[in-house]
């Protein structure tokens, strides 16, 4: 798909290197000559934003790890010492803590963009599944990072989430003891979470390489949802995509900086500024905002085991999207019914997020259940049937035609 | 159009449901009054005189029971915080007794130094707990560890108005929130009724009375003023780098906005050949020829 490399090294050294390790040609074909559809809109810049955010998290995380103490009696105070005594420690820690939120924000936009334009459809199934794996890895990494602060919410979130595994019949409590490294969340738990929180970002980076590789094999989808047919339909990655991505990364950084410098504690729970206390349960245990929709699904089901199953199913079901959606048309632009159900799905996800932050009582539970039903019905009933019954609008002949208004 | 009306219906439904739910939920304490703070907003700075008064309240009242473990005496000389001179901070430190050991390993008490942290009022957690049944919380991060639920839609508005002062607002309200329990409220023995405390039953007796702490800058010596000053002091104690953070943040934002503007016009220039309608035969083919 990326075609023949037109890379011709200029310097003697690069010519010498290219014969032995063609890395210059690889970079050139992937990030310079790589043809991208000319009609990509700004929603397509979130892949670049995510790569940037991963780099930010890894760099700030490595610096934080230089000052952090993964020991139950010292962890909270070591974070506070970073905030107070390390030069610009407050900045590094706030960038990392809010960076996690920004990372998830960008990931969710990226995911919804893929859903809206049908980017998961043949031949991009593997690319999509790698994305779902990345989401799962991000969820695990973010959760373990949150525990490292060792505040009240860290400790009790760790307790609640690890306890989910106790729902597994027979071996549940054995698994939980094994996860904890003891009979309660404690120092061994903190130590292993620290180790894994340092490891998983590099696993994410590895899967990102696969994700980009898969992308460059099949090429990018685009708002029209049709494959490029000729050179008229594409533009080279550099300068076109590079300048557009760079612009949007800077715009995203404006939002990011607003949170870091002006409202750094807006997304953090006040209870996490209280040191972890195993003897005192906080009045409410709420996960970070980016887990709230899944948390609402968990709590909407009265049976613990089924609730845990629904929680995992709500994420894993995404991996089956390429086969659940039976429509031959990719882009929601040409699918009038799908478009409505899609926006209803977005509203459902946001609604579940709000309900996840509310106590599980009264009318909240009722609405959570209705939204949970829609969440799964969207994948299991609506998408398979839409492919059969929906009357799609005619597709443009080519990307160039769609851009130039000749539909 | 149809999609839009569907969405609107969903939101209306959601809002109605949420309204019903609020009425059904447990009675929440009243919202603390929103006070004006020198450190709020994008250009916020701590008021040195207020922090010095707040420190006086902490020292003469709160420190009897509440530790301030994460702060050192040197922090008092922070020019963006209370702004004591180094000599003043040294003087304050020397008035505290610090447990240490001498050259021969014998336990001693010596005067505090700038590098020392504030000594805790109780030797251990059990001793702290014995006084009022619960250990008085450490005050180092208290202003960030307290707050109240903002509720919809305020939690969205707060993003834009930068409201981050729930902690000090709550603390100031709490300190003035002691009331006679209303009829029918069963106050457990040893408890105190506080309007703003979740559940209303707080272990701490009313700590402040009018005229209790002498101010030498002419500020009113009232519970109201004490409550506000200690809340401001605790905000500084919890977030000592707030002033630097907001100052750097403004510079960063200006830089990013200018950079984004420049990049936007660069992007427009680069894409001009592709997006201009008269060059309809563009795309990969045309850009290659143009380059």
XYZ file of C-alpha atoms in Angstrom:
698
model
C 0.000 0.000 0.000
C 2.768 2.406 0.865
C 4.254 1.795 -2.555
C 7.875 1.842 -3.575
C 10.132 3.984 -1.496
C 11.452 6.931 -3.388
C 14.043 7.549 -0.701
C 17.468 8.408 -2.073
C 19.947 9.176 0.694
C 21.847 12.400 0.113
C 24.801 12.094 2.460
C 27.599 9.549 2.069
C 26.915 8.256 5.570
C 23.221 7.648 4.965
C 24.044 5.877 1.678
C 26.472 3.665 3.583
C 23.920 3.000 6.314
C 21.040 2.386 3.912
C 22.928 -0.566 2.353
C 23.350 -2.136 5.795
C 20.207 -1.047 7.682
C 17.555 0.654 5.528
C 16.119 2.640 8.418
C 16.124 5.907 6.477
C 14.000 4.290 3.773
C 11.640 2.865 6.386
C 11.094 6.261 8.025
C 10.740 7.880 4.614
C 8.157 5.396 3.338
C 6.205 5.425 6.634
C 6.204 9.081 7.583
C 7.105 11.046 4.458
C 5.953 9.381 1.250
C 3.145 7.364 2.881
C -0.031 8.283 0.977
C -2.904 9.476 3.163
C -6.435 10.125 1.896
C -6.767 13.810 1.057
C -10.166 14.128 2.735
C -9.143 13.274 6.306
C -10.752 15.652 8.793
C -9.448 16.817 12.167
C -10.841 13.753 13.938
C -8.034 11.826 12.227
C -5.364 13.751 14.157
C -6.078 11.947 17.417
C -3.787 9.043 16.501
C -0.873 11.479 16.464
C -2.134 13.087 19.676
C -2.209 9.656 21.339
C 1.367 8.896 20.294
C 2.378 12.258 21.752
C 0.522 11.573 25.010
C 2.168 8.154 25.368
C 5.567 9.828 25.043
C 4.582 12.484 27.629
C 3.415 9.827 30.089
C 6.547 7.711 29.676
C 8.945 10.654 30.054
C 7.191 12.183 33.087
C 6.688 8.709 34.561
C 10.379 7.860 34.364
C 11.254 11.099 36.181
C 8.576 10.490 38.827
C 9.894 6.964 39.425
C 13.288 8.500 40.267
C 11.692 10.241 43.257
C 8.898 7.877 44.239
C 9.126 5.269 47.017
C 6.950 2.166 46.433
C 6.577 1.298 50.099
C 3.233 1.393 51.870
C 4.414 3.578 54.772
C 6.272 6.030 52.559
C 4.476 6.133 49.199
C 1.998 8.918 50.041
C 4.648 11.125 51.605
C 7.055 10.523 48.726
C 4.409 11.802 46.296
C 3.905 14.839 48.532
C 7.656 15.326 48.667
C 7.696 15.366 44.855
C 4.957 18.019 44.990
C 6.821 20.145 47.535
C 10.559 19.603 47.471
C 11.561 18.263 44.045
C 12.344 21.066 41.578
C 9.274 21.400 39.355
C 8.064 18.146 40.881
C 4.562 19.598 41.155
C 4.631 20.225 37.404
C 5.850 16.746 36.499
C 3.338 15.073 38.787
C 0.388 17.198 37.652
C 1.342 16.617 33.993
C 1.443 12.865 34.633
C -1.796 12.736 36.653
C -3.771 14.933 34.248
C -1.939 13.371 31.304
C -3.655 10.079 32.092
C -7.029 11.797 31.753
C -6.003 13.523 28.537
C -4.696 10.208 27.189
C -8.074 8.572 27.806
C -9.965 11.573 26.414
C -7.977 11.309 23.170
C -8.382 7.513 23.107
C -12.160 7.731 23.458
C -12.399 10.353 20.689
C -10.169 8.137 18.506
C -12.379 5.133 19.250
C -15.654 6.955 18.533
C -14.154 8.322 15.307
C -13.344 4.752 14.259
C -16.898 3.707 15.044
C -18.506 6.622 13.213
C -16.566 6.114 9.999
C -16.537 2.309 10.131
C -12.756 2.144 10.362
C -12.941 -1.356 11.853
C -14.337 -2.955 8.707
C -12.509 -5.239 6.336
C -9.540 -5.048 5.752
C -8.830 -3.186 9.044
C -10.052 -5.786 11.561
C -6.587 -6.542 12.974
C -5.798 -2.841 13.227
C -9.023 -2.379 15.202
C -8.422 -5.358 17.509
C -4.931 -4.057 18.283
C -6.646 -0.806 19.263
C -8.971 -2.656 21.662
C -5.925 -4.392 23.175
C -4.331 -0.957 23.620
C -7.461 0.253 25.427
C -7.341 -2.739 27.784
C -3.648 -2.114 28.478
C -4.351 1.576 29.129
C -7.132 0.697 31.566
C -4.828 -1.644 33.503
C -1.927 0.824 33.480
C -4.043 3.797 34.529
C -5.627 1.869 37.378
C -2.297 0.698 38.775
C -0.827 4.180 38.474
C -3.726 5.603 40.457
C -3.052 3.089 43.251
C 0.589 4.189 43.552
C -0.416 7.514 45.157
C -1.570 5.402 48.112
C -4.245 7.818 49.209
C -7.633 6.710 50.505
C -9.160 6.432 47.046
C -6.080 4.599 45.720
C -6.292 2.026 48.469
C -10.035 1.470 48.302
C -10.142 1.440 44.503
C -7.464 -1.259 44.624
C -9.566 -3.178 47.146
C -12.793 -2.919 45.137
C -11.257 -3.716 41.742
C -9.106 -6.653 42.867
C -12.138 -7.996 44.734
C -13.961 -8.287 41.402
C -11.930 -11.432 40.785
C -13.388 -13.010 43.922
C -16.616 -13.414 41.933
C -15.009 -16.214 39.916
C -16.605 -19.401 41.263
C -14.352 -21.788 43.171
C -10.948 -20.204 42.707
C -12.002 -16.545 43.180
C -10.653 -15.901 46.646
C -7.434 -17.792 45.883
C -6.865 -15.581 42.861
C -7.484 -12.430 44.898
C -5.016 -13.505 47.604
C -2.517 -14.200 44.845
C -3.115 -10.766 43.288
C -2.679 -9.033 46.644
C 0.363 -11.007 47.697
C -1.305 -11.308 51.102
C -4.684 -11.363 52.758
C -5.469 -7.720 52.109
C -4.253 -4.906 49.865
C -0.887 -3.998 51.345
C 2.766 -3.422 50.694
C 3.227 -6.441 48.344
C 0.261 -5.203 46.289
C 1.781 -1.736 46.030
C 5.153 -3.179 45.004
C 3.786 -5.332 42.208
C 1.541 -2.538 40.956
C 4.573 -0.260 40.774
C 6.521 -2.887 38.847
C 3.659 -3.483 36.411
C 2.867 0.212 36.082
C 6.438 0.712 34.895
C 6.310 -2.313 32.564
C 2.953 -1.904 30.828
C 3.618 1.456 29.113
C 6.430 -0.207 27.189
C 4.084 -3.047 26.261
C 1.677 -0.328 25.068
C 4.484 1.223 23.030
C 5.150 -2.182 21.447
C 1.504 -2.721 20.542
C 1.392 0.846 19.179
C 4.161 -0.157 16.761
C 2.027 -3.120 15.643
C -1.028 -0.823 15.408
C 0.853 1.600 13.148
C 2.337 -1.267 11.140
C -1.118 -2.721 10.547
C -2.323 0.766 9.609
C 0.421 1.184 7.049
C -0.359 -2.182 5.462
C -4.052 -1.471 4.879
C -3.918 2.320 4.671
C -6.097 4.819 6.479
C -9.845 4.848 6.291
C -11.365 8.258 5.539
C -14.624 10.177 6.050
C -16.034 8.880 2.757
C -15.275 5.302 3.794
C -14.113 4.297 0.300
C -10.620 3.175 -0.680
C -8.334 5.567 -2.590
C -8.358 4.639 -6.268
C -5.715 6.881 -7.759
C -3.064 9.423 -6.880
C -5.765 12.077 -7.081
C -7.275 10.662 -3.875
C -4.189 10.875 -1.674
C -1.547 13.290 -0.482
C 1.871 12.399 0.944
C 2.058 12.132 4.748
C 4.703 14.859 4.883
C 4.031 17.739 4.811
C 0.240 17.345 4.716
C -0.495 15.063 7.667
C 2.543 16.135 9.681
C 1.590 19.812 9.746
C -2.061 19.036 10.452
C -1.166 16.625 13.290
C 1.353 19.059 14.772
C -1.215 21.856 14.762
C -3.763 19.674 16.538
C -1.234 18.386 19.075
C -0.535 21.998 20.047
C -4.280 22.759 20.270
C -4.694 19.674 22.459
C -1.810 20.891 24.626
C -3.714 24.136 25.245
C -6.533 22.132 26.844
C -3.987 19.969 28.648
C -2.131 23.028 30.000
C -5.408 24.573 31.202
C -5.960 21.534 33.412
C -2.347 21.186 34.572
C -1.774 24.821 35.501
C -5.196 26.105 36.506
C -7.395 23.210 37.651
C -4.922 20.380 38.341
C -7.090 18.827 41.034
C -10.373 19.098 39.160
C -10.209 15.490 37.953
C -8.689 14.106 41.157
C -10.788 12.998 44.104
C -10.232 15.008 47.345
C -10.073 11.751 49.346
C -6.850 10.854 47.575
C -5.126 13.626 49.523
C -5.840 11.595 52.668
C -3.200 8.892 53.284
C -4.447 5.316 52.785
C -6.141 3.984 55.894
C -7.198 0.312 55.787
C -9.288 0.811 58.948
C -11.543 3.517 57.472
C -13.731 3.052 54.395
C -14.459 6.342 52.614
C -18.166 7.330 52.312
C -18.044 6.766 48.553
C -15.582 4.842 46.398
C -15.515 6.271 42.884
C -13.080 5.368 40.118
C -11.464 7.922 37.835
C -13.860 9.454 35.272
C -12.554 7.335 32.400
C -13.719 4.109 34.066
C -17.128 5.403 35.134
C -19.213 4.013 32.216
C -17.836 0.520 32.851
C -18.320 0.948 36.596
C -21.974 1.893 36.016
C -22.451 -1.276 33.925
C -20.881 -3.351 36.711
C -23.194 -1.905 39.346
C -26.348 -2.023 37.253
C -26.377 -5.812 37.476
C -27.507 -7.179 40.840
C -25.496 -10.407 40.611
C -21.780 -9.916 41.347
C -20.457 -12.560 38.950
C -22.747 -11.436 36.121
C -21.843 -7.817 36.845
C -18.132 -8.584 36.491
C -18.860 -10.513 33.288
C -20.821 -7.539 31.917
C -17.959 -5.197 32.866
C -15.407 -7.201 30.892
C -17.873 -7.918 28.088
C -18.541 -4.210 27.638
C -14.906 -3.708 26.607
C -14.211 -7.027 24.883
C -17.335 -6.719 22.729
C -15.561 -3.913 20.876
C -13.138 -6.465 19.437
C -16.051 -8.236 17.705
C -17.370 -5.047 16.135
C -16.001 -5.863 12.642
C -18.255 -8.939 12.516
C -21.236 -7.566 14.433
C -21.638 -4.727 11.965
C -22.975 -6.419 8.831
C -23.335 -3.327 6.649
C -21.109 -3.155 3.560
C -20.968 0.664 3.862
C -18.311 2.031 6.181
C -18.958 5.688 6.806
C -21.938 6.888 8.862
C -22.171 9.725 6.338
C -23.975 7.353 4.009
C -25.838 5.452 6.745
C -28.691 7.677 7.990
C -30.050 5.192 10.535
C -26.696 4.060 11.863
C -25.791 7.695 12.452
C -28.731 8.141 14.831
C -28.025 4.950 16.727
C -24.350 5.934 16.924
C -25.065 9.299 18.568
C -27.491 7.579 20.905
C -24.650 5.219 21.797
C -22.330 8.174 22.522
C -25.033 9.722 24.717
C -25.454 6.360 26.460
C -21.725 6.128 27.182
C -21.709 9.673 28.624
C -24.888 8.962 30.596
C -23.366 5.786 32.036
C -20.320 7.853 32.960
C -22.479 10.252 34.961
C -24.399 7.418 36.625
C -21.138 5.690 37.556
C -20.314 8.717 39.719
C -23.685 8.594 41.534
C -24.608 6.318 44.427
C -26.205 3.060 43.206
C -29.680 3.740 44.574
C -33.205 4.633 43.486
C -33.746 5.942 40.006
C -30.019 5.929 39.209
C -30.057 2.137 39.188
C -33.090 2.041 36.908
C -31.526 4.389 34.356
C -28.192 2.536 34.576
C -29.988 -0.661 33.668
C -31.807 0.907 30.719
C -28.558 2.379 29.392
C -26.676 -0.888 29.943
C -29.321 -2.694 27.899
C -28.910 -0.155 25.102
C -25.106 -0.420 25.303
C -25.204 -4.135 24.576
C -28.219 -4.014 22.262
C -26.338 -1.543 20.078
C -23.670 -4.165 19.401
C -25.683 -7.378 19.519
C -29.045 -6.442 17.962
C -28.975 -3.052 16.247
C -25.711 -3.366 14.307
C -26.374 -6.873 12.874
C -29.913 -5.912 11.843
C -29.045 -2.486 10.428
C -26.819 -4.103 7.834
C -29.867 -5.938 6.509
C -32.595 -3.302 6.772
C -30.855 0.054 6.439
C -31.182 1.844 3.115
C -27.795 3.502 2.646
C -27.150 6.581 0.552
C -25.146 6.225 -2.697
C -21.369 6.349 -2.246
C -19.244 8.821 -4.194
C -17.173 7.460 -7.073
C -13.900 8.461 -5.532
C -12.434 10.415 -2.640
C -11.505 13.244 -4.986
C -15.104 13.413 -6.212
C -16.445 13.534 -2.647
C -14.084 16.398 -1.777
C -14.918 18.340 -4.935
C -18.659 17.923 -4.439
C -19.281 15.542 -7.338
C -21.093 12.889 -5.355
C -32.017 16.779 11.829
C -33.699 13.638 13.024
C -30.548 12.562 14.848
C -30.453 15.903 16.625
C -34.012 15.605 17.905
C -33.274 12.090 19.136
C -30.300 13.385 21.075
C -32.293 16.263 22.510
C -34.923 13.805 23.702
C -32.247 11.751 25.429
C -30.843 14.769 27.246
C -34.255 15.974 28.362
C -35.034 12.503 29.621
C -31.695 12.358 31.419
C -32.163 15.753 33.049
C -35.644 14.848 34.292
C -34.406 11.572 35.687
C -31.488 13.272 37.421
C -33.823 15.855 38.979
C -36.034 13.150 40.443
C -32.999 11.329 41.715
C -31.655 14.365 43.574
C -34.933 14.688 45.449
C -34.854 11.000 46.277
C -31.230 11.012 47.456
C -30.218 11.527 51.064
C -30.259 15.018 52.480
C -26.885 16.588 51.765
C -25.355 19.329 53.953
C -25.894 22.909 52.718
C -23.445 24.269 50.165
C -20.666 26.264 51.867
C -20.822 29.953 50.941
C -18.386 30.822 48.196
C -15.814 33.262 49.576
C -13.470 35.462 47.615
C -9.856 34.298 47.811
C -6.727 36.135 46.736
C -5.394 32.884 45.276
C -8.343 32.067 43.012
C -8.381 32.598 39.257
C -5.595 32.595 36.662
C -3.533 35.324 38.363
C -4.161 34.263 41.951
C -1.509 34.928 44.604
C -1.424 34.229 48.316
C -2.028 37.206 50.602
C 1.073 37.253 52.840
C -0.590 39.070 55.716
C -3.495 36.612 55.617
C -1.161 33.582 55.622
C 0.777 35.049 58.564
C -2.472 35.556 60.469
C -3.584 32.053 59.489
C -0.305 30.650 60.743
C -0.861 32.444 64.057
C -4.289 30.781 64.341
C -2.763 27.408 63.498
C -0.020 27.852 66.031
C -2.169 29.094 68.889
C -5.278 26.979 68.298
C -5.112 24.111 65.785
C -1.614 22.870 66.589
C -2.814 21.717 70.023
C -4.312 18.688 68.284
C -3.472 18.836 64.558
C -0.068 17.953 63.127
C 1.428 19.627 60.053
C 3.882 16.855 59.284
C 4.788 17.653 55.690
C 5.857 21.250 56.334
C 9.266 22.413 57.493
C 10.029 25.704 59.234
C 11.992 26.775 56.152
C 8.689 26.767 54.234
C 7.558 29.764 56.329
C 10.206 31.845 54.544
C 8.644 31.060 51.137
C 8.354 34.492 49.442
C 5.203 33.324 47.586
C 3.756 31.927 50.825
C 3.682 33.544 54.281
C 6.849 35.454 53.384
C 8.488 35.512 56.789
C 12.130 36.584 56.646
C 14.664 33.842 57.200
C 15.491 35.319 60.607
C 11.799 35.305 61.560
C 11.393 31.695 60.408
C 14.499 30.759 62.381
C 13.084 32.503 65.423
C 9.771 30.646 65.085
C 11.590 27.316 64.665
C 13.687 27.891 67.759
C 10.533 28.308 69.846
C 9.605 24.659 69.131
C 11.124 21.699 70.951
C 12.386 18.939 68.637
C 13.085 15.418 69.862
C 16.542 14.274 68.842
C 19.471 12.252 70.136
C 22.819 13.701 71.217
C 26.341 12.537 70.314
C 26.172 9.822 72.926
C 22.833 8.544 71.644
C 20.851 9.909 74.557
C 17.375 11.308 73.783
C 17.276 15.103 74.080
C 14.994 17.988 73.216
C 16.613 20.799 71.291
C 15.316 24.052 69.758
C 14.006 23.662 66.212
C 15.971 24.611 63.090
C 14.832 25.725 59.629
C 15.274 22.218 58.218
C 13.077 20.606 60.894
C 9.494 19.694 60.177
C 6.703 20.874 62.489
C 6.663 18.476 65.450
C 3.390 16.560 65.939
C 1.275 17.373 69.018
C 0.816 13.717 69.969
C 3.568 11.108 70.318
C 1.588 8.491 68.351
C -1.746 7.752 66.692
C -3.254 6.048 69.754
C -2.557 9.103 71.901
C -4.110 11.319 69.233
C -7.186 9.119 69.144
C -7.615 9.061 72.913
C -8.558 12.754 73.107
C -11.781 12.947 71.063
C -12.266 9.352 69.948
C -10.891 9.996 66.453
C -7.370 11.054 65.552
C -7.371 14.740 64.459
C -6.304 14.694 60.788
C -2.903 15.970 59.715
C -3.348 19.440 58.236
C -0.655 19.364 55.518
C -2.988 18.380 52.676
C -6.307 19.106 54.377
C -7.390 21.973 52.092
C -7.162 19.628 49.084
C -8.629 16.669 50.962
C -11.889 18.467 51.749
C -14.615 19.760 49.508
C -18.219 19.302 48.627
C -20.205 18.002 45.697
C -20.700 20.690 43.071
C -23.426 18.848 41.177
C -24.639 19.283 37.626
C -24.206 21.702 35.847
C -21.686 23.425 38.123
C -19.039 20.766 37.742
C -18.930 21.612 34.044
C -18.985 25.384 34.611
C -16.038 25.000 37.038
C -13.769 23.871 34.190
C -14.118 27.285 32.582
C -14.306 29.467 35.694
C -11.354 27.606 37.281
C -13.204 27.203 40.580
C -10.828 25.096 42.671
C -11.507 26.524 46.148
C -14.029 23.960 47.444
C -11.518 22.995 50.146
C -10.959 26.425 51.757
C -14.647 27.324 51.295
C -15.642 24.152 53.114
C -13.102 24.610 55.912
C -14.160 28.237 56.513
C -17.838 27.233 56.544
C -17.212 24.243 58.795
C -15.376 26.336 61.397
C -18.386 28.682 61.554
C -20.939 25.906 61.188
C -21.491 24.946 64.848
C -25.186 25.170 65.790
C -27.633 23.882 68.352
C -28.873 20.532 67.014
C -32.350 20.892 65.502
C -35.303 19.238 67.263
C -35.390 15.517 66.690
C -31.678 15.247 65.835
C -30.081 12.647 68.076
C -26.547 13.804 68.779
C -24.364 10.966 70.104
C -22.474 11.613 73.354
C -19.290 13.599 72.755
C -20.501 14.770 69.353
C -20.993 18.338 68.196
C -23.614 19.484 65.724
C -22.117 21.139 62.652
C -24.286 22.309 59.803
C -21.677 21.706 57.091
C -20.197 18.428 58.299
C -21.526 15.389 56.380
C -23.875 13.690 58.861
C -23.640 16.794 61.113
C -22.008 14.907 63.987
C -18.421 16.061 64.307
C -15.979 15.071 67.036
C -14.162 18.393 67.217
C -15.640 20.901 69.706
C -16.014 24.474 68.360
C -12.331 25.529 68.248
C -12.637 29.294 67.715
C -14.097 32.152 69.769
C -14.145 35.868 69.013
C -11.023 37.597 70.315
C -9.192 34.334 70.945
C -6.155 35.120 68.779
C -4.624 38.599 68.932
C -3.994 40.157 65.486
C -1.517 43.009 65.345
C -2.450 44.262 61.860
C -5.861 45.601 62.822
C -7.831 42.778 61.185
C -11.094 41.944 62.964
C -10.580 39.371 65.716
C -13.704 37.407 64.921
C -14.439 33.758 64.310
C -15.348 34.688 60.745
C -11.939 36.270 60.102
C -10.054 33.484 61.915
C -11.887 30.843 59.878
C -11.029 32.532 56.607
C -7.392 33.113 57.533
C -6.759 29.547 58.675
C -8.457 28.229 55.527
C -6.139 30.354 53.380
C -3.127 29.203 55.393
C -4.121 25.572 54.927
C -4.527 26.084 51.183
C -0.954 27.348 51.046
C 0.197 24.430 53.214
C -1.481 21.987 50.807
C -0.412 23.711 47.593
C 2.747 25.745 48.293
C 3.682 26.143 44.606
C 0.303 27.525 43.504
C 1.638 30.983 42.634
C 4.498 29.631 40.488
C 2.084 27.198 38.871
C -0.338 29.910 37.780
C 2.419 32.264 36.660
C 4.144 29.628 34.521
C 0.757 28.435 33.273
C -0.038 31.854 31.848
C 3.292 31.964 30.002
C 2.815 28.421 28.697
C -0.689 29.190 27.452
C 0.382 32.369 25.648
C 3.213 30.429 24.013
C 0.944 27.567 22.956
C -1.771 29.857 21.589
C 0.731 31.831 19.479
C 2.336 28.595 18.274
C -1.059 27.118 17.419
C -1.915 30.255 15.440
C 1.333 30.095 13.465
C 0.863 26.388 12.813
C -2.690 26.979 11.657
C -1.586 29.423 8.982
C 1.322 27.169 8.003
C -1.133 24.316 7.631
C -3.417 26.472 5.490
C -0.513 27.426 3.272
C 0.638 23.828 2.877
C -2.860 22.558 2.108
C -3.684 25.439 -0.212
C -2.733 23.519 -3.361
C -4.952 20.569 -2.403
C -7.935 22.498 -1.122
C -8.120 25.250 -3.753
C -10.981 24.359 -6.099
C -9.286 25.521 -9.318
C -6.569 22.925 -8.855
C -9.044 20.100 -8.838
C -6.605 17.664 -10.389
C -4.443 17.813 -7.309
C -3.881 15.146 -4.685
C -0.761 13.046 -4.714
C -0.195 13.532 -8.437
C -0.286 17.324 -8.396
C 1.717 17.768 -5.206
C 4.512 15.641 -6.625
C 4.706 17.856 -9.670
C 4.504 20.972 -7.509
C 7.187 19.899 -5.044
